[in-house]
Coordinates of C-alpha atoms in Angstrom, one line a residue:
X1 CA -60.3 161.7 61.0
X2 CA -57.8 163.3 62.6
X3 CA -57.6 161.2 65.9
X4 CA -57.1 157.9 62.9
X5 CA -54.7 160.0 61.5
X6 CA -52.5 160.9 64.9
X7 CA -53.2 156.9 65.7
X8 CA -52.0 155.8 62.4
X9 CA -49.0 158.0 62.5
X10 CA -48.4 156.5 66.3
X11 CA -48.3 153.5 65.0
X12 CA -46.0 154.1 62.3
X13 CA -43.4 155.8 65.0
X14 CA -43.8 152.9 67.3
X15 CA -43.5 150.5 64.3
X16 CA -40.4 152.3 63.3
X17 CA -38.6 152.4 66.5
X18 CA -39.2 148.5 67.0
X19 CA -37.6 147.7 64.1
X20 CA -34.7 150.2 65.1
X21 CA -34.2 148.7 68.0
X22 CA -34.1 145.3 66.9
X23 CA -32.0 146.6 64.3
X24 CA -29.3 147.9 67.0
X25 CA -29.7 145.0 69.4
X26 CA -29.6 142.0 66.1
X27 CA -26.4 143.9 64.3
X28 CA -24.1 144.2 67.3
X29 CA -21.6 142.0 65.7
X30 CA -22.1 143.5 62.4
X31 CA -21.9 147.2 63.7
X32 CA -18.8 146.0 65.6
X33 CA -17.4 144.4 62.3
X34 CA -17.5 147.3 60.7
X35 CA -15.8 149.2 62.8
X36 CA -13.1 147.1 62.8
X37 CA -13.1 147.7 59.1
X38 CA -13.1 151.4 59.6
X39 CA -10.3 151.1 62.2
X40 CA -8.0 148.5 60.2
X41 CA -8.6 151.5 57.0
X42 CA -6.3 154.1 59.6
X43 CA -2.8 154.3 59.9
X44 CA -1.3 151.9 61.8
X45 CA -0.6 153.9 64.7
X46 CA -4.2 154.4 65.3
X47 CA -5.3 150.8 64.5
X48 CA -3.2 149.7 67.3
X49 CA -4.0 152.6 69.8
X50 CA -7.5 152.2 68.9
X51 CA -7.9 148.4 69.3
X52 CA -5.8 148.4 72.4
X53 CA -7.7 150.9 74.3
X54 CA -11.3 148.9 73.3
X55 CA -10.1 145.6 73.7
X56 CA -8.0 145.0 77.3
X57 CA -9.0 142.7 79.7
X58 CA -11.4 144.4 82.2
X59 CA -10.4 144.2 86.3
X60 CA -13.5 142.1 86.8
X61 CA -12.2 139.2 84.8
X62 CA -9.0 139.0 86.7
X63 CA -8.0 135.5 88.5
X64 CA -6.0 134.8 92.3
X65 CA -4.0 132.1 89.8
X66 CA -2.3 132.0 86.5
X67 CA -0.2 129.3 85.3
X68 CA 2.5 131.8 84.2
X69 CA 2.7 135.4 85.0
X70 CA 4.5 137.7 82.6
X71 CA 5.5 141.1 83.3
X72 CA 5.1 143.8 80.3
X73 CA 3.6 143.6 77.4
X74 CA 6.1 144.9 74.9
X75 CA 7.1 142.6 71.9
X76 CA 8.7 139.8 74.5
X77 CA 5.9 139.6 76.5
X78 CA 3.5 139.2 73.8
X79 CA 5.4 136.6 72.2
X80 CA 6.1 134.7 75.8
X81 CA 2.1 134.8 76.4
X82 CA 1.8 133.1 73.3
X83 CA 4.0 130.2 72.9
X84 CA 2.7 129.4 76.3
X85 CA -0.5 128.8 75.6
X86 CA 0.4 127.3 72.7
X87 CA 1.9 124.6 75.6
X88 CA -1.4 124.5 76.9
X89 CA -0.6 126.7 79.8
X90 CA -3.0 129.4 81.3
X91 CA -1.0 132.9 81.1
X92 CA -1.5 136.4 81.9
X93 CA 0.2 139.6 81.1
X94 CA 0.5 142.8 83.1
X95 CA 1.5 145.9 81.9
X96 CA 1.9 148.5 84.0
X97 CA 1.6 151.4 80.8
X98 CA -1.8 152.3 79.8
X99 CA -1.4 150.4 76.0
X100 CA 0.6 147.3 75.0
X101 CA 3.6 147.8 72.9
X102 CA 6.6 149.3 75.1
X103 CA 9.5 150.0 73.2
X104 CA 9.0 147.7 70.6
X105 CA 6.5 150.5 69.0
X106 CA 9.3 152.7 68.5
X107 CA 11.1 150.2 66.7
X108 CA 11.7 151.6 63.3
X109 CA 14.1 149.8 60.6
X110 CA 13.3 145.9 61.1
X111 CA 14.2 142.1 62.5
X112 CA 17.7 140.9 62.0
X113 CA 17.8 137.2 61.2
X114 CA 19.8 135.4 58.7
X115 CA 19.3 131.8 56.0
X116 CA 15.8 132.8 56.1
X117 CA 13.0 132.1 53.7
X118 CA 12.4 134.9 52.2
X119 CA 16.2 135.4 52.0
X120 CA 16.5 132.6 49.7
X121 CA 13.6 134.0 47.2
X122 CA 15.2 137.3 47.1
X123 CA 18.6 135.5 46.4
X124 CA 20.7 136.6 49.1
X125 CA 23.1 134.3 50.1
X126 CA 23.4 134.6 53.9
X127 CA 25.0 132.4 56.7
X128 CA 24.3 132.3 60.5
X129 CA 28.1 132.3 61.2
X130 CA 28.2 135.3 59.0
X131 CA 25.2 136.6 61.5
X132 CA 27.6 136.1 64.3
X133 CA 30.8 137.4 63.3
X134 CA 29.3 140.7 62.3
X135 CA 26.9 140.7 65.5
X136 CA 30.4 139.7 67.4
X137 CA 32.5 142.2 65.5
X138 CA 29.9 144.8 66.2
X139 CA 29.7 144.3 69.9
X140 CA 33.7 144.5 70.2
X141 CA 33.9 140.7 71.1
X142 CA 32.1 141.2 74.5
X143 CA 28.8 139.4 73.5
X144 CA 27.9 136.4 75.5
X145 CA 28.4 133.5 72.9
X146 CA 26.5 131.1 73.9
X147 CA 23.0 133.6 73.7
X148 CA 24.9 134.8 70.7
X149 CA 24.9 131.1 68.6
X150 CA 21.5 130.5 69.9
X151 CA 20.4 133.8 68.9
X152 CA 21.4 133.5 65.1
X153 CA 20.8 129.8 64.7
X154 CA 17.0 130.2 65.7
X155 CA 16.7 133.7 64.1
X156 CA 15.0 132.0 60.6
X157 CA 12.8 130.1 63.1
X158 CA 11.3 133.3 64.1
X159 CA 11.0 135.1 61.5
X160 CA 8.7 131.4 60.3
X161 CA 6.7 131.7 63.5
X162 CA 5.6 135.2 62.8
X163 CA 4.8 134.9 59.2
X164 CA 3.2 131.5 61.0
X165 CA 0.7 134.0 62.7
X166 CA 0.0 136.5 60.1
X167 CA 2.9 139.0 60.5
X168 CA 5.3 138.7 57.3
X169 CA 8.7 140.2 57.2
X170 CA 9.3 139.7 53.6
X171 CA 10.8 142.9 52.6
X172 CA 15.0 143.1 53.3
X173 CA 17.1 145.9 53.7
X174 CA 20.6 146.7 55.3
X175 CA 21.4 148.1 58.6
X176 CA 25.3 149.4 60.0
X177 CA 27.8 146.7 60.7
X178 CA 26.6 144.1 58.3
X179 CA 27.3 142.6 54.8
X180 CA 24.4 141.1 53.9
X181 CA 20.6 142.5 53.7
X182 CA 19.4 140.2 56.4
X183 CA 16.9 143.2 57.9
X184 CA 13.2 142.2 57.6
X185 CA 10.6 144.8 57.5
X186 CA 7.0 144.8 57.0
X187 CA 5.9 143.7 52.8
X188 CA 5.5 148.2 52.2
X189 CA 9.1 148.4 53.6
X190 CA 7.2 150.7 56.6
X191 CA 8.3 150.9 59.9
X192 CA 8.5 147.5 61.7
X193 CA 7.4 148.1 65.5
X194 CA 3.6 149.5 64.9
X195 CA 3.1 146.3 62.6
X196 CA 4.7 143.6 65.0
X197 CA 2.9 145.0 67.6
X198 CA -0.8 145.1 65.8
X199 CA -0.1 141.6 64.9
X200 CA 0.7 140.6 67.9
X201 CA -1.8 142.4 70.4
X202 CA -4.2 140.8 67.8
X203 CA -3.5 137.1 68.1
X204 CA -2.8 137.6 72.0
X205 CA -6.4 138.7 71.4
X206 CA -7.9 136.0 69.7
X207 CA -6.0 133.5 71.9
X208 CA -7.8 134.2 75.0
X209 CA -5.0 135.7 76.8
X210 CA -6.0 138.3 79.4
X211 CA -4.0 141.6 79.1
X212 CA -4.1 143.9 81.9
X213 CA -3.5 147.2 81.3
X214 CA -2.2 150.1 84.2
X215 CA -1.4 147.0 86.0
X216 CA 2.0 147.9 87.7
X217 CA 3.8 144.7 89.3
X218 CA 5.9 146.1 92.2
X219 CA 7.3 142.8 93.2
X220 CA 8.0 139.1 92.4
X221 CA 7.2 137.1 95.3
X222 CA 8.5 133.4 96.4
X223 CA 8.3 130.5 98.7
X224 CA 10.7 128.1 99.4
X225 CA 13.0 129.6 96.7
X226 CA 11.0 129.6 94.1
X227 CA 8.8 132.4 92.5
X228 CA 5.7 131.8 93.2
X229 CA 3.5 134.8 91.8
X230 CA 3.8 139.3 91.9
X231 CA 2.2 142.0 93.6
X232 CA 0.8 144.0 91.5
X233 CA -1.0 147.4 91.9
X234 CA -4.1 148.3 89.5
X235 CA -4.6 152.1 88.7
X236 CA -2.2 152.8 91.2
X237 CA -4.7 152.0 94.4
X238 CA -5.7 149.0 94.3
X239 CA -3.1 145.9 95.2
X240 CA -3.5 142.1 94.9
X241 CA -1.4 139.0 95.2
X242 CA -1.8 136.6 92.3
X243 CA -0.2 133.5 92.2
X244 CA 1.8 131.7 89.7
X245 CA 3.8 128.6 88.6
X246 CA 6.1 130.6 86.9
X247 CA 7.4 134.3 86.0
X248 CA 8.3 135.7 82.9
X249 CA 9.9 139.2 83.4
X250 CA 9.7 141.5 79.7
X251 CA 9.6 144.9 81.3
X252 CA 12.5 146.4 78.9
X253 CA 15.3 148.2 79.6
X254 CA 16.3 151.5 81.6
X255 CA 16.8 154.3 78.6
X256 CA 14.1 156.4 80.1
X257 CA 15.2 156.1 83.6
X258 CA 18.1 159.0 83.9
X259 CA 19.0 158.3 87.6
X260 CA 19.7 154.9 86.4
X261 CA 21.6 155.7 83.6
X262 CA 23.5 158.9 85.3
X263 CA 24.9 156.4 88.0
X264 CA 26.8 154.2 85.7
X265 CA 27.1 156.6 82.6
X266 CA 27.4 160.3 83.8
X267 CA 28.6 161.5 80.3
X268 CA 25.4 161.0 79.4
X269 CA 23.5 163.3 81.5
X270 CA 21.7 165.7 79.3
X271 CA 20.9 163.7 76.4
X272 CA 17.7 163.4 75.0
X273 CA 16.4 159.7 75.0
X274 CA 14.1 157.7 72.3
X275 CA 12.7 155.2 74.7
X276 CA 8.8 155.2 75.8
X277 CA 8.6 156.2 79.5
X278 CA 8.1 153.0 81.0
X279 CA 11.4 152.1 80.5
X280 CA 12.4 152.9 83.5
X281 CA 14.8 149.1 84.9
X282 CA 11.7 148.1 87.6
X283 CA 12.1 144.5 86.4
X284 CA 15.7 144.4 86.6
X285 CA 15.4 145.8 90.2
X286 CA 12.6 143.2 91.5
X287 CA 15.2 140.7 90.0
X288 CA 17.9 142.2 92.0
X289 CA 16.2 141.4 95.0
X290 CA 15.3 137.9 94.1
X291 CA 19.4 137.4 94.0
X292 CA 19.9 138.1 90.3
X293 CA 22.8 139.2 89.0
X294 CA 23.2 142.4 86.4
X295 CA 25.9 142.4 83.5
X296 CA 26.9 145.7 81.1
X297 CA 24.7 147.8 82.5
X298 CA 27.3 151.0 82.0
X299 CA 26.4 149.8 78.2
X300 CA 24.1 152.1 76.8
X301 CA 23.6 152.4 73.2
X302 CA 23.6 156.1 71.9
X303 CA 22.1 156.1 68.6
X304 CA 23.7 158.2 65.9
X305 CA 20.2 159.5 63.8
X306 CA 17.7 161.1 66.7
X307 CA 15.4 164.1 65.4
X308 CA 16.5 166.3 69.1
X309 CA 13.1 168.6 69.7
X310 CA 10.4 165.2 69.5
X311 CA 13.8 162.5 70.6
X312 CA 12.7 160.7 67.9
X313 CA 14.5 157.9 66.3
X314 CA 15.4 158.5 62.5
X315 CA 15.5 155.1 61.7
X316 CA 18.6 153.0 60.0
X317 CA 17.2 152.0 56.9
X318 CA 17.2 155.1 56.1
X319 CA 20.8 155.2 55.0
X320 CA 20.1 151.5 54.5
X321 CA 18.2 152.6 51.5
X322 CA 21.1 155.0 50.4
X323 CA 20.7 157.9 52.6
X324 CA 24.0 160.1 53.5
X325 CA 25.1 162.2 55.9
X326 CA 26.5 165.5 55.9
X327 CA 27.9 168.4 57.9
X328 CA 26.1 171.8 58.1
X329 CA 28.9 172.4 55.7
X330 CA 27.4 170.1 53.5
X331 CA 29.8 167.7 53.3
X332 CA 30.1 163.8 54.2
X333 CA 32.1 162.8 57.1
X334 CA 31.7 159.2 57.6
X335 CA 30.7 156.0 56.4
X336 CA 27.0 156.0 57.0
X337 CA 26.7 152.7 57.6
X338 CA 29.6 152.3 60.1
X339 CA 28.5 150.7 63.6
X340 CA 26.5 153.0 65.7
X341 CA 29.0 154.0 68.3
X342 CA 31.3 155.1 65.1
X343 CA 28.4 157.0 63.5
X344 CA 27.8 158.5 66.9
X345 CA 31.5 159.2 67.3
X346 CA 31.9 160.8 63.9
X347 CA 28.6 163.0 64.5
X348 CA 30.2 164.4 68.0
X349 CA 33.4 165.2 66.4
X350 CA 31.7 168.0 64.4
X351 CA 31.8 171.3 65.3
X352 CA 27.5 171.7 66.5
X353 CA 27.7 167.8 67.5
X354 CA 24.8 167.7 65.0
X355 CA 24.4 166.5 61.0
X356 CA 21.9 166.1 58.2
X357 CA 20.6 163.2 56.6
X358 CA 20.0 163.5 53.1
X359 CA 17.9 161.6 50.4
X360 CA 16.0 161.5 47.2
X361 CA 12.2 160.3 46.6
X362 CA 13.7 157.1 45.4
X363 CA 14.8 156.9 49.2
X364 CA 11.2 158.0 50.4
X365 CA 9.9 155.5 48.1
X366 CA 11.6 152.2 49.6
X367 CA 11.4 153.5 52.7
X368 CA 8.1 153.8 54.3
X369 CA 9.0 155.1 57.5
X370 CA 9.9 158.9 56.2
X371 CA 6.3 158.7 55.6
X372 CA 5.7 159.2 59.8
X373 CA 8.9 161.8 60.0
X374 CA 7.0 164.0 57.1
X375 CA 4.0 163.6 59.3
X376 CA 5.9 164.8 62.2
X377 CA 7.1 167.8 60.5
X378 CA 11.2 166.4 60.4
X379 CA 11.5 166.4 56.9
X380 CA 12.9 169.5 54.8
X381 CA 12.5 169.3 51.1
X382 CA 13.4 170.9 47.9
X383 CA 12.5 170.8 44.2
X384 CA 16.4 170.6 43.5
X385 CA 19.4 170.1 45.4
X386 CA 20.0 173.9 45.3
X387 CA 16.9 174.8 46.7
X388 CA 17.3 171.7 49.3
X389 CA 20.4 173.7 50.2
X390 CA 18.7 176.8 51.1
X391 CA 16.6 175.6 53.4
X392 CA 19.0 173.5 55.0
X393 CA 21.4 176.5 55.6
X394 CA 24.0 174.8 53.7
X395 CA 26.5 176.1 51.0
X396 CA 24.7 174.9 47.5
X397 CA 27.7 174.1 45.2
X398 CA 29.4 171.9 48.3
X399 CA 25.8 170.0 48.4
X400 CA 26.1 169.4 44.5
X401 CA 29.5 168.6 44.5
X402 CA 29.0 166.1 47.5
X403 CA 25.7 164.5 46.2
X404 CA 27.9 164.4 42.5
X405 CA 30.5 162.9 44.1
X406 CA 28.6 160.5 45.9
X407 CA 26.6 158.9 43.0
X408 CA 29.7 158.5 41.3
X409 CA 30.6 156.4 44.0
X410 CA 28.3 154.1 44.0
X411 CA 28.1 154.3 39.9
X412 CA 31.6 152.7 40.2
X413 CA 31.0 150.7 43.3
X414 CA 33.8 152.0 45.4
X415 CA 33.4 154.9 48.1
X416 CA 37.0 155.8 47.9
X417 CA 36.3 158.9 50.9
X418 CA 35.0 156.9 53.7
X419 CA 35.2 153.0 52.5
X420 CA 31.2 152.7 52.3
X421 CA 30.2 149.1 50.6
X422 CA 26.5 148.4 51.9
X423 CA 23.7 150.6 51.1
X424 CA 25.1 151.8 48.0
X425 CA 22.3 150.1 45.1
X426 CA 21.0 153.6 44.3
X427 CA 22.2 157.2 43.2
X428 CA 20.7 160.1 44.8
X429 CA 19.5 162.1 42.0
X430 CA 15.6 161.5 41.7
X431 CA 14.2 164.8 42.7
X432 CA 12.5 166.4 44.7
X433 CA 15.5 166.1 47.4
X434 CA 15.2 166.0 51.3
X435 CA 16.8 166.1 54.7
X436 CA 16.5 165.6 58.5
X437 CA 18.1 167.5 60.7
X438 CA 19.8 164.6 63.2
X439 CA 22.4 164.1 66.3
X440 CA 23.1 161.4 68.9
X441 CA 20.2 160.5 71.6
X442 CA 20.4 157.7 74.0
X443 CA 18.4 155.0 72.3
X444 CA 19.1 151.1 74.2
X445 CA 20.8 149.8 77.3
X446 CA 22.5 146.8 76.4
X447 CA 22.7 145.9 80.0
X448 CA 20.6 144.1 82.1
X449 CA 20.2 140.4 84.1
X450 CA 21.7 137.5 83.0
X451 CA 19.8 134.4 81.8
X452 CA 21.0 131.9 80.4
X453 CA 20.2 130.3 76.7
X454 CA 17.2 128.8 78.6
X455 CA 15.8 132.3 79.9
X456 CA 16.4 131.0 83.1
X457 CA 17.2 134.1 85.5
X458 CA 20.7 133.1 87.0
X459 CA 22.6 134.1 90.4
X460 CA 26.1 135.3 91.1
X461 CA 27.2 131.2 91.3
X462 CA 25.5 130.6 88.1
X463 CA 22.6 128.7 89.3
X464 CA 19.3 129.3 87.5
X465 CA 16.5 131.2 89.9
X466 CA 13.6 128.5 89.8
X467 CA 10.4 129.8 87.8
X468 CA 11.9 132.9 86.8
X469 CA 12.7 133.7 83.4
X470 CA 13.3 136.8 81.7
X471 CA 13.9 138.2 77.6
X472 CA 13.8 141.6 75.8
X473 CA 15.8 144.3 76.7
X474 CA 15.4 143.7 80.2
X475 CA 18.5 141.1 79.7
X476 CA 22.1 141.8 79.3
X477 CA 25.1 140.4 77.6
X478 CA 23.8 139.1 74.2
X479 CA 24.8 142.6 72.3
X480 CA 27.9 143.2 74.3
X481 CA 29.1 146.9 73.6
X482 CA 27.3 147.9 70.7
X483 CA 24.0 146.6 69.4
X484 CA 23.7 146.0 65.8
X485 CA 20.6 147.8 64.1
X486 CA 17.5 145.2 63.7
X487 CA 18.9 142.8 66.4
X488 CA 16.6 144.1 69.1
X489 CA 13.5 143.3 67.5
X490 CA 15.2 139.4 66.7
X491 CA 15.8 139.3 70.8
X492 CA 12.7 140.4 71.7
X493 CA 10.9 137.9 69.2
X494 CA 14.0 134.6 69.2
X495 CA 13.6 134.7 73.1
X496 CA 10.0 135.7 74.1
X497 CA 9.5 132.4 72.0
X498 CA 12.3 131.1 74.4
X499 CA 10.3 132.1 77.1
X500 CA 7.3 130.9 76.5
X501 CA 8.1 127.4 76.2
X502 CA 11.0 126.8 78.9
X503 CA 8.1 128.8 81.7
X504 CA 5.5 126.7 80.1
X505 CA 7.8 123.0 81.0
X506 CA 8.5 124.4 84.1
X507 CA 5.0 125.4 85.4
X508 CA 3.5 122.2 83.9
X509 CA 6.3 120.0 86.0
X510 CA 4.8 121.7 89.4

């Protein structure tokens, strides 16, 4: 009896293990499914980290030829890779970070574009040439125009071809230097970068397109005077040639690179920086050397709103949503939603170099980004304005009398102490009451190599480098002295598109 018993019971294990087995090996996509569930239930930022970390192309899978070769896979890149294979072409991106995303994931307030769809639901009456005078009023009148007019003209195109793919920008705000709410954000009104770059690692993904990851490209190689393919260095050991028709150069910009930025701007040595710490100008070099030529680089973009002890950016539609500033005495100083370099100007012109911004929970409400700064331990809050106040270290009645004095303002529509006209659509009086503690960091380089409305790579005589093309932040000239607030994510987006297709006729001519 008890050797059928220990047989049966054998049996019964062995039985049970079988179908636990075929279980695990039969529900591999299922398992895998729901994981993606679990992962697309977390925050953003941990959706994107998570699916970039589990889903990069392995070294084993990588080719000696790609029809184009793109360099960084930041919001550019990403966009480039897929209009090109779109055009049928074969393309590849390297990124020499350890996750996808570059500065775009910092990218906090939203995409600049103007006559656009959602636009016209909302009932905003916009125009491009309105785009452009503000974008050329806010860059001084330096801007290139010819990338300006191309810029704003196919700015409703793009904000189409990512709804097109799944990511929707259907939620408009206002950002310093312009009239009109013509700043797209995500349908929760929640930071923009983290979303575009989800949506986009995820349709790079379903397209096929290999994404190498710690994949450094230390040079741009050619024959004959034309690019023909990169070096590029895998875990920092292992170096390969791969050919190419064409290269597409998205790397970003040089906000993180302070030797860089100290030999054109030594003013700015000391401040703190928002940008990701890959932005450190290695594609403008390789260009250098390929005969490229370089415009604005001593134009660097300090941003007004950075929290100092994380340099993290405090994003514009914050005071887009009705937000002020004040001094540690409490009071306002400037129009909030001035251009940058005036913000910045008015900020350093206090006594500690250093301001608040303060809000109600109707301000936390619309804008989904505080939601991260909270998070992040930024935020100081109150009950009232009084006890907002105290922890601030700020005088109570000149808080009251400022916030009073400010919702009268825009009860009346005027700001008769600084001239404020945008940003204006709410009083701050919904408690409980809060603040960040801000002052200027160096946030984008508006400098960088010149292309032309093609994204063809010029030289010094003007003639385009062939099978080289760059966008993103890597190029220069399009925001002249001062970038306008959502116009980097409409670059990165209106000509990674650019440089998609012009690579993609010029491989498929070789």
């Amino acid at each position: 009896m008890r050797k059928n018993a220990a047989a049966t019971l054998i049996l019964v294990l062995s039985f049970m293990l079988i179908i636990a087995g075929c279980g695990g090996n039969g529900n591999t996509s299922a398992n895998q499914n729901q994981d993606n569930a679990t992962k697309a239930e977390k925050p953003e930022s941990e959706a994107v980290s998570g699916a970039s970390k589990a889903s990069y192309t392995p070294i084993d899978q990588l080719q000696d030829k790609y029809d184009i070769i793109i360099i960084g896979a930041g919001g550019a890149g990403m966009t480039a890779a897929l209009e090109a294979k779109a055009k049928g072409m074969n393309p590849v991106i390297f990124e020499k970070m350890p996750a996808a995303g570059g500065n775009t994931m910092k990218s906090s307030s939203g995409m600049n574009a103007s006559q656009t769809k959602f636009q016209k639901e909302q009932s905003i009456e916009d125009s491009n040439d309105l785009f452009f005078e503000e974008t050329l009023k806010g860059g001084h009148g330096t801007n290139d125009k010819e990338m300006l007019r191309y810029f704003v003209d196919n700015s409703a195109n793009a904000i189409d071809w990512l709804d097109s793919i799944g990511i929707r920008l259907n939620n408009l705000t206002i950002t310093g230097g312009m009239k009109e709410k013509r700043t797209h954000r995500p349908e929760d009104g929640s930071a923009v970068g983290q979303y575009l770059v989800s949506g986009l690692v995820k349709n790079v993904q379903s397209k096929g397109i290999p994404l190498f990851v710690n994949a450094k490209v230390t040079d741009i190689t050619e024959k004959d005077g034309k690019v023909n393919g990169v070096k590029v260095l895998f875990e920092e050991k292992d170096e390969k040639n791969i050919a190419a028709n064409a290269v597409v150069v998205t790397t970003g910009g040089y906000g993180a690179n302070m030797d860089m930025i100290s030999s054109v701007r030594p003013d700015l040595k000391g401040l703190v920086t928002t940008n990701q710490e890959g932005s450190t100008g290695d594609g403008i070099t390789m260009i250098e050397k390929l005969g490229g030529v370089t415009v604005d680089m001593d134009q660097i973009q300090v941003h007004p709103t950075v929290q100092q002890e994380k340099s993290y950016l405090i994003g514009e539609a914050v005071r887009g949503e009705g937000a002020i500033l004040v001094s540690k005495d409490g009071k306002r100083f400037t129009n909030e939603l001035d251009t940058r370099d005036n913000v910045t100007a008015a900020i350093n012109k206090l006594a500690d170099k250093a301001a608040y911004l303060v809000f109600d929970s109707g301000v936390k409400s619309r804008a989904k980004a505080i939601q991260q700064y909270e998070k992040m331990g930024f935020v100081i809050k109150g009950e009232t304005v009084e006890a907002l106040a105290k922890e601030m270290g700020v005088p109570a009645d000149q808080l009251k009398s400022t916030l009073d004095t400010w919702n009268g303002a825009v009860k009346d529509k005027k700001d008769a102490e600084f001239g404020r006209t945008t940003g204006m659509d709410n009083e701050l009086s919904a408690g409980p009451f809060y603040a960040i503690k801000i002052a200027p960091g160096i946030h984008y380089t508006m400098g960088g190599v010149k292309v032309n409305t093609n994204t063809e790579v010029v030289t010094k005589d003007g003639k385009s480098i062939p099978g080289l093309f760059a966008a993103g932040e890597v190029i220069g000239g399009l925001h002249g002295q001062n970038r306008i607030g959502g116009n980097s994510v409409a670059d990165i987006i209106i000509f990674g598109r650019q440089a998609g297709i012009k690579s993609a006729d010029f491989a498929k001519a070789q």
